[in-house]
Amino acid sequence: MEELLDPGLGQVRVFLMHDDNKPRKLKYNLGHRRLLTFGGAYSNHIRAVAAAGCRHGIETIGVIRGEEHLPLNPTLARAQACGMTITYLDRASYRLKHTEEVQARLRARWGRDVAILPEGGSNAAAVRGCAELPGEIGVPYDVVCCPVGTGGTLAGISAGLPEGRRAIGFAVLKGAGFLAGEVARLQREAYGRTWSNWAINLDYHFGGYARTTPALDGFIEKYQVEGVYVAKMLYGILDLARQGAFAPGTRIVAVVTGQPSTPVARWDAPTGFDSGEPR
């Protein structure tokens, strides 16, 4: 596990755990013949579901926000090459994709037996998959940090932590106070209870989902990290450490949500949690 070295950390130590949380979220969601999910035109979630469907022989349908644009971009082309059926939902309907009315329309078109996976993949089954992450941490630690888009990864990490450890999520959305309720809801759906060992920091969204500032751009360039999720978390950790928010000697594991054991790079154009919708 790689250690992040920065003089601003003082006596706080930060270890980078490269972990692709998409397979964790999908691990317990794959027991279906047909799986439908949602995403933006460059969604890594869409790409991950398509690849999993190809690998496990599951029919997949990707419902993309907005209108069709041809030729397909590399993300959707790759998903289609994996066998995913690509369809589209206008933006007004997409905002209501979680409602019974919209989902009934989708089932009428794609079959009553289709399993519907939410955008970002965060549901009870995803929480159980992410809860396995703490058991794979190979260094002593006090705190686990992760970026937060939909709340599933944080909900699972919190549930899987040993006694005495805590988790901090860094929201990448503006106005994300609702995420605390989402994390609690996901834990209740997965385990019938909630945990009090987690918190969400709302101060490092840099203007909203996929938004940036010169300060964040400079940080991304310096550390060569993915900008939509990972950079915001790491910037927050370093800034809090400089402010003395962590006791001297605190050992932090920062979950770098990307391909494990490889450098983190920018992923296509930023989309995902309601994609380009301003927040």
Short mmCIF file of C-alpha atoms in Angstrom, two decimals:
data_model
loop_
_atom_site.label_atom_id
_atom_site.label_comp_id
_atom_site.label_asym_id
_atom_site.label_seq_id
_atom_site.Cartn_x
_atom_site.Cartn_y
_atom_site.Cartn_z
CA MET A 1 0.00 0.00 0.00
CA GLU A 2 1.42 3.37 -1.07
CA GLU A 3 1.94 6.14 1.49
CA LEU A 4 1.10 9.74 0.61
CA LEU A 5 4.00 11.99 1.58
CA ASP A 6 3.33 15.68 2.14
CA PRO A 7 4.93 18.00 4.72
CA GLY A 8 1.50 19.42 5.54
CA LEU A 9 0.49 16.13 7.10
CA GLY A 10 2.78 16.58 10.07
CA GLN A 11 2.54 13.46 12.23
CA VAL A 12 -0.56 12.20 10.40
CA ARG A 13 0.11 9.30 8.03
CA VAL A 14 -2.01 8.65 4.94
CA PHE A 15 -1.95 5.36 3.04
CA LEU A 16 -3.51 5.03 -0.42
CA MET A 17 -5.60 1.93 -1.02
CA HIS A 18 -6.27 1.60 -4.75
CA ASP A 19 -9.61 -0.18 -4.98
CA ASP A 20 -12.12 -0.45 -7.81
CA ASN A 21 -15.41 -0.16 -5.92
CA LYS A 22 -17.53 -0.94 -8.99
CA PRO A 23 -16.98 -4.72 -8.78
CA ARG A 24 -17.65 -4.56 -5.03
CA LYS A 25 -20.99 -2.89 -5.64
CA LEU A 26 -21.90 -5.38 -8.35
CA LYS A 27 -20.72 -8.56 -6.58
CA TYR A 28 -24.07 -9.34 -4.93
CA ASN A 29 -26.20 -7.72 -7.65
CA LEU A 30 -25.44 -10.22 -10.41
CA GLY A 31 -27.89 -13.01 -9.62
CA HIS A 32 -30.36 -12.00 -12.32
CA ARG A 33 -31.06 -13.01 -15.91
CA ARG A 34 -31.59 -9.42 -17.06
CA LEU A 35 -30.21 -6.28 -15.41
CA LEU A 36 -31.14 -2.67 -16.19
CA THR A 37 -29.31 0.35 -14.85
CA PHE A 38 -28.83 4.08 -15.42
CA GLY A 39 -25.98 6.45 -16.15
CA GLY A 40 -24.64 9.40 -18.07
CA ALA A 41 -23.04 9.10 -21.47
CA TYR A 42 -19.56 8.61 -19.96
CA SER A 43 -20.61 6.64 -16.87
CA ASN A 44 -18.03 4.24 -15.46
CA HIS A 45 -20.92 2.45 -13.76
CA ILE A 46 -22.53 1.71 -17.14
CA ARG A 47 -19.23 0.41 -18.45
CA ALA A 48 -18.71 -1.79 -15.36
CA VAL A 49 -22.21 -3.30 -15.54
CA ALA A 50 -21.76 -4.07 -19.24
CA ALA A 51 -18.43 -5.79 -18.60
CA ALA A 52 -19.87 -7.82 -15.71
CA GLY A 53 -22.83 -8.87 -17.83
CA CYS A 54 -20.54 -10.05 -20.60
CA ARG A 55 -18.38 -11.97 -18.14
CA HIS A 56 -21.28 -13.66 -16.33
CA GLY A 57 -23.73 -14.17 -19.19
CA ILE A 58 -26.28 -11.59 -17.97
CA GLU A 59 -28.35 -9.53 -20.36
CA THR A 60 -27.77 -5.84 -19.59
CA ILE A 61 -29.66 -2.69 -20.53
CA GLY A 62 -28.12 0.75 -20.05
CA VAL A 63 -30.58 3.65 -19.76
CA ILE A 64 -28.62 6.77 -20.68
CA ARG A 65 -29.60 10.27 -19.64
CA GLY A 66 -30.52 12.52 -22.56
CA GLU A 67 -30.56 12.01 -26.28
CA GLU A 68 -28.70 9.62 -28.55
CA HIS A 69 -25.55 10.95 -30.19
CA LEU A 70 -23.83 9.00 -32.96
CA PRO A 71 -21.23 7.76 -33.30
CA LEU A 72 -21.19 6.42 -29.75
CA ASN A 73 -18.47 7.77 -27.49
CA PRO A 74 -15.78 5.30 -26.32
CA THR A 75 -17.59 4.48 -23.05
CA LEU A 76 -20.92 3.59 -24.67
CA ALA A 77 -19.21 1.89 -27.61
CA ARG A 78 -17.33 -0.33 -25.19
CA ALA A 79 -20.52 -1.09 -23.26
CA GLN A 80 -22.32 -1.99 -26.48
CA ALA A 81 -19.40 -4.19 -27.55
CA CYS A 82 -19.85 -6.06 -24.26
CA GLY A 83 -23.42 -6.85 -25.30
CA MET A 84 -25.27 -4.10 -23.43
CA THR A 85 -28.40 -2.72 -25.05
CA ILE A 86 -28.17 1.07 -25.02
CA THR A 87 -31.37 3.09 -24.72
CA TYR A 88 -32.13 6.67 -23.71
CA LEU A 89 -34.39 8.56 -21.32
CA ASP A 90 -35.18 12.24 -21.71
CA ARG A 91 -33.79 14.46 -18.96
CA ALA A 92 -37.14 15.18 -17.29
CA SER A 93 -37.97 11.47 -17.03
CA TYR A 94 -34.41 10.66 -15.99
CA ARG A 95 -34.76 12.86 -12.91
CA LEU A 96 -37.78 10.69 -11.97
CA LYS A 97 -36.10 7.37 -12.76
CA HIS A 98 -36.52 6.17 -9.16
CA THR A 99 -40.33 6.59 -9.21
CA GLU A 100 -42.83 3.77 -9.65
CA GLU A 101 -44.28 5.43 -12.75
CA VAL A 102 -41.00 5.55 -14.68
CA GLN A 103 -39.89 2.12 -13.52
CA ALA A 104 -43.28 0.65 -14.54
CA ARG A 105 -42.74 2.05 -18.03
CA LEU A 106 -39.29 0.48 -18.15
CA ARG A 107 -40.62 -2.90 -17.00
CA ALA A 108 -43.39 -2.73 -19.60
CA ARG A 109 -40.74 -2.32 -22.27
CA TRP A 110 -38.01 -4.62 -20.97
CA GLY A 111 -39.99 -7.27 -19.11
CA ARG A 112 -41.45 -7.65 -15.64
CA ASP A 113 -38.52 -9.84 -14.61
CA VAL A 114 -35.87 -7.18 -15.28
CA ALA A 115 -33.85 -6.26 -12.18
CA ILE A 116 -33.40 -2.49 -11.88
CA LEU A 117 -30.13 -1.29 -10.40
CA PRO A 118 -29.96 2.40 -9.36
CA GLU A 119 -27.55 4.88 -10.89
CA GLY A 120 -24.14 4.45 -9.31
CA GLY A 121 -25.11 0.95 -8.19
CA SER A 122 -25.80 1.87 -4.55
CA ASN A 123 -28.34 -0.48 -2.98
CA ALA A 124 -28.40 -2.98 -0.12
CA ALA A 125 -26.48 -5.60 -2.09
CA ALA A 126 -23.81 -3.03 -3.00
CA VAL A 127 -23.42 -2.10 0.66
CA ARG A 128 -22.73 -5.72 1.56
CA GLY A 129 -20.05 -5.88 -1.13
CA CYS A 130 -18.35 -2.69 0.06
CA ALA A 131 -18.46 -3.90 3.67
CA GLU A 132 -15.77 -6.42 2.72
CA LEU A 133 -13.23 -3.66 2.02
CA PRO A 134 -12.02 -3.01 5.61
CA GLY A 135 -11.12 -6.68 6.01
CA GLU A 136 -8.63 -6.30 3.14
CA ILE A 137 -6.70 -3.35 4.57
CA GLY A 138 -3.16 -4.52 5.19
CA VAL A 139 -1.84 -1.78 7.49
CA PRO A 140 -2.80 -0.63 11.00
CA TYR A 141 -5.23 2.29 10.74
CA ASP A 142 -7.58 4.53 12.66
CA VAL A 143 -9.68 6.15 9.93
CA VAL A 144 -10.85 5.13 6.46
CA CYS A 145 -11.71 7.93 4.02
CA CYS A 146 -13.53 7.64 0.70
CA PRO A 147 -15.18 9.93 -1.86
CA VAL A 148 -18.98 9.98 -1.73
CA GLY A 149 -21.29 10.25 -4.72
CA THR A 150 -24.31 8.09 -3.88
CA GLY A 151 -23.33 6.85 -0.41
CA GLY A 152 -23.09 3.10 -1.00
CA THR A 153 -19.34 2.76 -0.58
CA LEU A 154 -19.31 4.74 2.68
CA ALA A 155 -22.31 2.82 4.02
CA GLY A 156 -20.53 -0.47 3.40
CA ILE A 157 -17.13 0.60 4.73
CA SER A 158 -18.75 1.83 7.94
CA ALA A 159 -20.62 -1.44 8.40
CA GLY A 160 -17.44 -3.47 7.92
CA LEU A 161 -15.16 -1.51 10.25
CA PRO A 162 -13.72 -3.14 13.37
CA GLU A 163 -14.59 -1.61 16.74
CA GLY A 164 -12.80 1.64 17.42
CA ARG A 165 -12.26 2.63 13.78
CA ARG A 166 -14.20 5.32 11.96
CA ALA A 167 -14.98 6.36 8.39
CA ILE A 168 -15.13 9.79 6.77
CA GLY A 169 -16.72 10.37 3.40
CA PHE A 170 -15.98 13.44 1.27
CA ALA A 171 -19.01 14.53 -0.76
CA VAL A 172 -18.28 15.42 -4.37
CA LEU A 173 -21.70 17.05 -4.80
CA LYS A 174 -22.80 20.55 -3.82
CA GLY A 175 -25.73 20.65 -1.41
CA ALA A 176 -25.18 17.03 -0.43
CA GLY A 177 -26.62 17.14 3.07
CA PHE A 178 -29.19 14.57 1.94
CA LEU A 179 -26.42 11.95 1.66
CA ALA A 180 -26.37 11.37 5.43
CA GLY A 181 -29.94 10.11 5.16
CA GLU A 182 -29.01 8.00 2.14
CA VAL A 183 -26.13 6.28 3.95
CA ALA A 184 -28.37 5.50 6.93
CA ARG A 185 -31.13 4.22 4.63
CA LEU A 186 -28.74 1.95 2.76
CA GLN A 187 -27.38 0.51 6.01
CA ARG A 188 -30.90 -0.19 7.29
CA GLU A 189 -31.86 -1.88 4.03
CA ALA A 190 -28.72 -4.01 4.06
CA TYR A 191 -28.49 -4.88 7.76
CA GLY A 192 -31.60 -3.63 9.54
CA ARG A 193 -29.54 -1.14 11.59
CA THR A 194 -27.22 1.84 11.28
CA TRP A 195 -23.73 2.61 12.59
CA SER A 196 -22.50 5.79 14.28
CA ASN A 197 -18.85 5.39 13.23
CA TRP A 198 -19.07 7.53 10.09
CA ALA A 199 -19.45 11.15 8.99
CA ILE A 200 -19.70 13.02 5.68
CA ASN A 201 -17.66 16.16 5.07
CA LEU A 202 -19.50 18.59 2.77
CA ASP A 203 -16.80 21.24 2.44
CA TYR A 204 -14.68 20.00 -0.47
CA HIS A 205 -17.06 19.78 -3.45
CA PHE A 206 -15.31 22.70 -5.24
CA GLY A 207 -18.56 23.98 -6.73
CA GLY A 208 -20.41 20.75 -7.38
CA TYR A 209 -20.23 17.45 -9.19
CA ALA A 210 -17.46 17.46 -11.82
CA ARG A 211 -16.76 21.12 -11.05
CA THR A 212 -13.27 22.34 -10.28
CA THR A 213 -11.25 25.42 -9.28
CA PRO A 214 -7.68 26.54 -10.00
CA ALA A 215 -6.65 25.25 -6.57
CA LEU A 216 -8.09 21.81 -7.28
CA ASP A 217 -6.62 21.77 -10.79
CA GLY A 218 -3.19 22.48 -9.32
CA PHE A 219 -3.66 19.68 -6.80
CA ILE A 220 -4.67 17.23 -9.56
CA GLU A 221 -1.62 18.20 -11.58
CA LYS A 222 0.72 17.86 -8.60
CA TYR A 223 -0.49 14.45 -7.44
CA GLN A 224 -1.71 13.10 -10.81
CA VAL A 225 -5.03 11.86 -9.43
CA GLU A 226 -8.51 11.49 -10.88
CA GLY A 227 -10.34 14.80 -10.48
CA VAL A 228 -14.04 14.12 -10.02
CA TYR A 229 -13.81 11.97 -6.90
CA VAL A 230 -10.31 11.18 -5.66
CA ALA A 231 -8.74 14.64 -5.78
CA LYS A 232 -11.51 16.17 -3.70
CA MET A 233 -11.10 13.55 -1.00
CA LEU A 234 -7.31 13.84 -0.87
CA TYR A 235 -7.42 17.63 -0.89
CA GLY A 236 -9.85 17.48 2.03
CA ILE A 237 -7.68 15.08 4.02
CA LEU A 238 -4.57 17.23 3.57
CA ASP A 239 -6.39 20.44 4.37
CA LEU A 240 -7.95 19.00 7.54
CA ALA A 241 -4.58 17.63 8.63
CA ARG A 242 -3.03 21.08 8.26
CA GLN A 243 -5.84 22.48 10.41
CA GLY A 244 -5.14 19.94 13.15
CA ALA A 245 -8.39 18.05 12.68
CA PHE A 246 -6.60 14.71 13.18
CA ALA A 247 -4.68 13.87 16.34
CA PRO A 248 -0.91 13.44 15.92
CA GLY A 249 -0.12 9.85 14.98
CA THR A 250 -3.49 9.22 13.30
CA ARG A 251 -3.19 6.65 10.52
CA ILE A 252 -5.59 7.21 7.63
CA VAL A 253 -6.39 4.86 4.77
CA ALA A 254 -7.68 6.83 1.78
CA VAL A 255 -9.63 4.66 -0.66
CA VAL A 256 -8.64 5.61 -4.20
CA THR A 257 -11.64 4.47 -6.20
CA GLY A 258 -10.03 3.41 -9.45
CA GLN A 259 -8.28 0.43 -10.89
CA PRO A 260 -6.32 -1.33 -8.15
CA SER A 261 -2.52 -1.23 -8.23
CA THR A 262 -2.38 1.15 -11.19
CA PRO A 263 -1.89 4.92 -11.40
CA VAL A 264 -5.12 6.87 -11.14
CA ALA A 265 -5.93 8.75 -14.32
CA ARG A 266 -8.78 10.96 -15.44
CA TRP A 267 -11.76 8.87 -16.56
CA ASP A 268 -13.30 10.12 -19.80
CA ALA A 269 -15.63 13.06 -19.34
CA PRO A 270 -17.09 13.43 -15.86
CA THR A 271 -20.58 11.98 -15.52
CA GLY A 272 -22.26 9.50 -13.23
CA PHE A 273 -24.47 10.67 -10.38
CA ASP A 274 -27.07 12.53 -12.45
CA SER A 275 -24.15 13.31 -14.69
CA GLY A 276 -24.05 16.91 -15.75
CA GLU A 277 -26.95 18.02 -13.60
CA PRO A 278 -25.73 21.06 -11.63
CA ARG A 279 -25.58 20.53 -7.87
#
